[in-house]
Amino acid sequence: MAQDLFQAPDYYQLDELLSDEHKLVRDAAREWVKREVSPIIEDAAQKAEFPTQIINGLANIGAFGPYIPEEYGGAGLDQMSYGLIMQEIERGDSGVRSTASVQSSLVMYPIWKFGSEEQKQKYLPKLASGEFMGCFGLTEPNHGSNPGGMETKFKDMGDHYLLNGAKLWISNSPFADIAVVWAKNEEGRIHGLIVERGMEGFSTPETYNKWSLRASATGELIFDNVKIPKENLLPNKSGLGAPLLCLDSARYGIAWGAIGAAMDCYDTALRYSKERIQFGKPIASFQLQQKKLAEMITEITKAQFLTWRLGALRNEDRATSAQISMAKRNNVEMALNIAREARQILGAMGITGDYSIMRHMMNLESVITYEGTHDIHLLITGMDITGIAAFK
Ligand code: TGC
Ligand code: FAD
């Protein structure tokens, strides 16, 4: 990839609404992405490999459990800082942000919120430092948008549980040390279980041939009569609401992350348009290109404010799930549209790995599908404003 010359757009002086701590956290993440992610990410994506060498760096910038209390190894930061870290990481690559989202919101969060004290002590510090990597198993081959229909189940065998079933499309599964897995008990009630690599009957085959999120490892989780110790069940919440609460946290981070991807595409296209000469002039001087760029910065600015407000509400524990859905949906679509327009501004150069735009565009095709599809988030808004669920 060409040298990373990223300059973050801040058209409405949003920085003035951030505290000194927010800016410190954000700038540290931004510098780290420039130094450690940008130089290697195109190669990792081309090779379809997750770059494991960045795990320590992610831990050092507080990307694993930013809002988990320090007593459990987390960074003890607020929700705004969490969002800003996700924004900066996804500015580099959505796949790297995926790894951080899963570790923080889908593995550490449920252990912190629904786990026993012993589980928190055992797993959270190691997850925060990156010594343990985790994954989250909700989606199944026959149940994506409707996880409530899941077929993975466990049986009480007296001194242990017996787990059977399969999960598909699981980020980080090929290298994860532990998996937080959602499964039904004999009464059909959903519970979270911590499954550890090495347990007999547990395997994690990788999913290949992705054209999207190539720098993130995706795979399956297969449970064939896996014996789960009873102390590995998350005791403090059950029902579909438990995994959906984890998704609220991850979707919130994605709303911020998508802004990062959009900012990178806009900044790259703006710079290119001023340098590229056609018909004796920089292409930035043509009205059609200015329209694209002006609309991009307008949409980024609107998303920044929507998301900043969501962060403020989340800091006060007042953000609703539907508000989070709206921001995830809006921002990912906004970023995908900007990636497509930015790609056109670069002409043929836009399809190469010399620039980040095409990689962002391809990544965002996953982001618009995972953590609830674009359609599902629209239906969540529809349900919120009408009181009628149109899912079923
Ligand atoms: P429904 O009957 O509406 O709700 C069941 C229970 O859950 C509660 N609830 C929520 N709680 C917290 N947060 C939310 N967002 C919640 N939404 C619903 C609800 O109150 C109820 O509680 P209770 O106590 O009454 O039982 O459930 P439903 O089956 O009708 O489904 C609703 C629907 C479609 C919105 C939900 O299933 C959904 O969101 N589907 C999308 C599935 C999804 O997002 N999967 C993501 C998998 S993980 C992933 O993609 C990781 S990507 C990796 C990365 O992040 O990088
Ligand atoms: P489906 O649910 O089959 O949907 C197919 C289409 O039908 C979509 O367009 C959808 O919007 C539409 N549709 C479905 N229901 C309705 C309805 N009621 N009304 C209108 N339209 C509807 N899952 C995990 O559990 N953990 C992970 O770590 C994880 N990581 C992922 C990583 C990647 C790269 C990808 C691509 C996915 C990942 N997922 C993960 C799975 C992801 O959450 C699901 O793909 C997503 O929830 C959609 O499920 P599905 O793919 O089965 O699509």
CSV table of C-alpha atoms and ligand atoms in Angstrom, one decimal, residues 97-98 101-102 106 136 138-139 144-148 171 240-241 244-245 247-248 250-251 254 321 370-372 376 380 383 391-392, ligand 1:
chain,number,residue,atom,x,y,z
A,97,ARG,CA,-11.7,-4.0,14.1
A,98,SER,CA,-13.7,-7.2,14.0
A,101,SER,CA,-15.0,-6.0,18.6
A,102,VAL,CA,-15.3,-9.7,19.1
A,106,LEU,CA,-18.7,-10.5,22.4
A,136,PHE,CA,-18.5,-15.7,19.9
A,138,LEU,CA,-24.4,-17.4,17.9
A,139,THR,CA,-25.0,-17.9,14.1
A,144,GLY,CA,-28.6,-16.3,11.0
A,145,SER,CA,-31.0,-13.4,11.3
A,146,ASN,CA,-33.2,-15.5,13.7
A,147,PRO,CA,-30.8,-16.8,16.3
A,148,GLY,CA,-33.7,-17.7,18.6
A,171,SER,CA,-14.8,-14.4,13.5
A,240,LEU,CA,-32.0,-14.6,23.8
A,241,GLY,CA,-31.7,-11.2,25.5
A,244,LEU,CA,-28.5,-9.6,22.1
A,245,LEU,CA,-27.1,-7.4,24.9
A,247,LEU,CA,-24.6,-7.4,20.2
A,248,ASP,CA,-25.7,-4.0,21.4
A,250,ALA,CA,-20.6,-4.6,19.4
A,251,ARG,CA,-23.0,-2.8,17.1
A,254,ILE,CA,-19.3,-0.8,14.6
A,321,SER,CA,-31.0,-1.0,21.3
A,370,TYR,CA,-22.9,-9.2,10.2
A,371,GLU,CA,-24.1,-8.0,13.7
A,372,GLY,CA,-27.6,-7.9,12.1
A,376,ILE,CA,-33.0,-6.4,10.2
A,380,ILE,CA,-35.8,-2.9,14.4
A,383,MET,CA,-40.7,-2.0,15.3
A,391,PHE,CA,-39.7,-10.0,11.4
A,392,LYS,CA,-42.1,-12.9,11.4
B,1,TGC,P1,-37.3,-11.0,20.4
B,1,TGC,O1,-38.5,-11.8,20.8
B,1,TGC,O2,-37.6,-9.6,19.8
B,1,TGC,O3,-36.4,-10.8,21.7
B,1,TGC,C1,-35.9,-11.8,22.5
B,1,TGC,C2,-35.4,-11.3,23.8
B,1,TGC,O4,-34.3,-10.4,23.6
B,1,TGC,C3,-34.6,-9.1,24.0
B,1,TGC,N1,-33.9,-8.2,23.0
B,1,TGC,C4,-32.8,-7.5,23.2
B,1,TGC,N2,-32.1,-7.4,24.4
B,1,TGC,C5,-31.0,-6.7,24.3
B,1,TGC,N3,-30.5,-6.0,23.2
B,1,TGC,C6,-31.3,-6.1,22.0
B,1,TGC,N4,-30.8,-5.5,20.9
B,1,TGC,C7,-32.4,-6.9,22.0
B,1,TGC,N5,-33.4,-7.2,21.1
B,1,TGC,C8,-34.3,-8.0,21.7
B,1,TGC,C9,-36.1,-9.0,24.0
B,1,TGC,O5,-36.5,-8.0,24.9
B,1,TGC,C10,-36.5,-10.3,24.5
B,1,TGC,O6,-36.2,-10.4,25.9
B,1,TGC,P2,-37.2,-11.3,26.8
B,1,TGC,O7,-36.6,-11.1,28.2
B,1,TGC,O8,-38.6,-10.8,26.6
B,1,TGC,O9,-37.0,-12.7,26.3
B,1,TGC,O10,-36.4,-11.8,19.5
B,1,TGC,P3,-36.6,-12.3,18.0
B,1,TGC,O11,-36.3,-13.7,17.9
B,1,TGC,O12,-38.0,-11.8,17.5
B,1,TGC,O13,-35.5,-11.6,17.2
B,1,TGC,C11,-35.3,-10.2,17.2
B,1,TGC,C12,-34.2,-9.8,16.2
B,1,TGC,C13,-34.5,-10.2,14.8
B,1,TGC,C14,-34.1,-8.3,16.2
B,1,TGC,C15,-32.9,-10.4,16.7
B,1,TGC,O14,-32.9,-11.8,16.6
B,1,TGC,C16,-31.7,-10.0,15.9
B,1,TGC,O15,-31.1,-8.9,16.2
B,1,TGC,N6,-31.2,-10.7,14.8
B,1,TGC,C17,-30.0,-10.5,14.2
B,1,TGC,C18,-28.9,-11.5,14.5
B,1,TGC,C19,-27.6,-10.9,14.7
B,1,TGC,O16,-27.3,-9.7,14.8
B,1,TGC,N7,-26.6,-11.8,14.7
B,1,TGC,C20,-25.2,-11.4,14.9
B,1,TGC,C21,-24.3,-12.5,15.2
B,1,TGC,S1,-22.8,-12.1,15.9
B,1,TGC,C22,-21.9,-11.3,14.7
B,1,TGC,O17,-22.4,-11.1,13.6
B,1,TGC,C23,-20.5,-11.0,15.0
B,1,TGC,S2,-19.7,-10.3,13.6
B,1,TGC,C24,-18.1,-10.1,14.2
B,1,TGC,C25,-17.8,-8.7,14.4
B,1,TGC,O18,-18.5,-8.0,15.2
B,1,TGC,O19,-16.8,-8.2,13.9
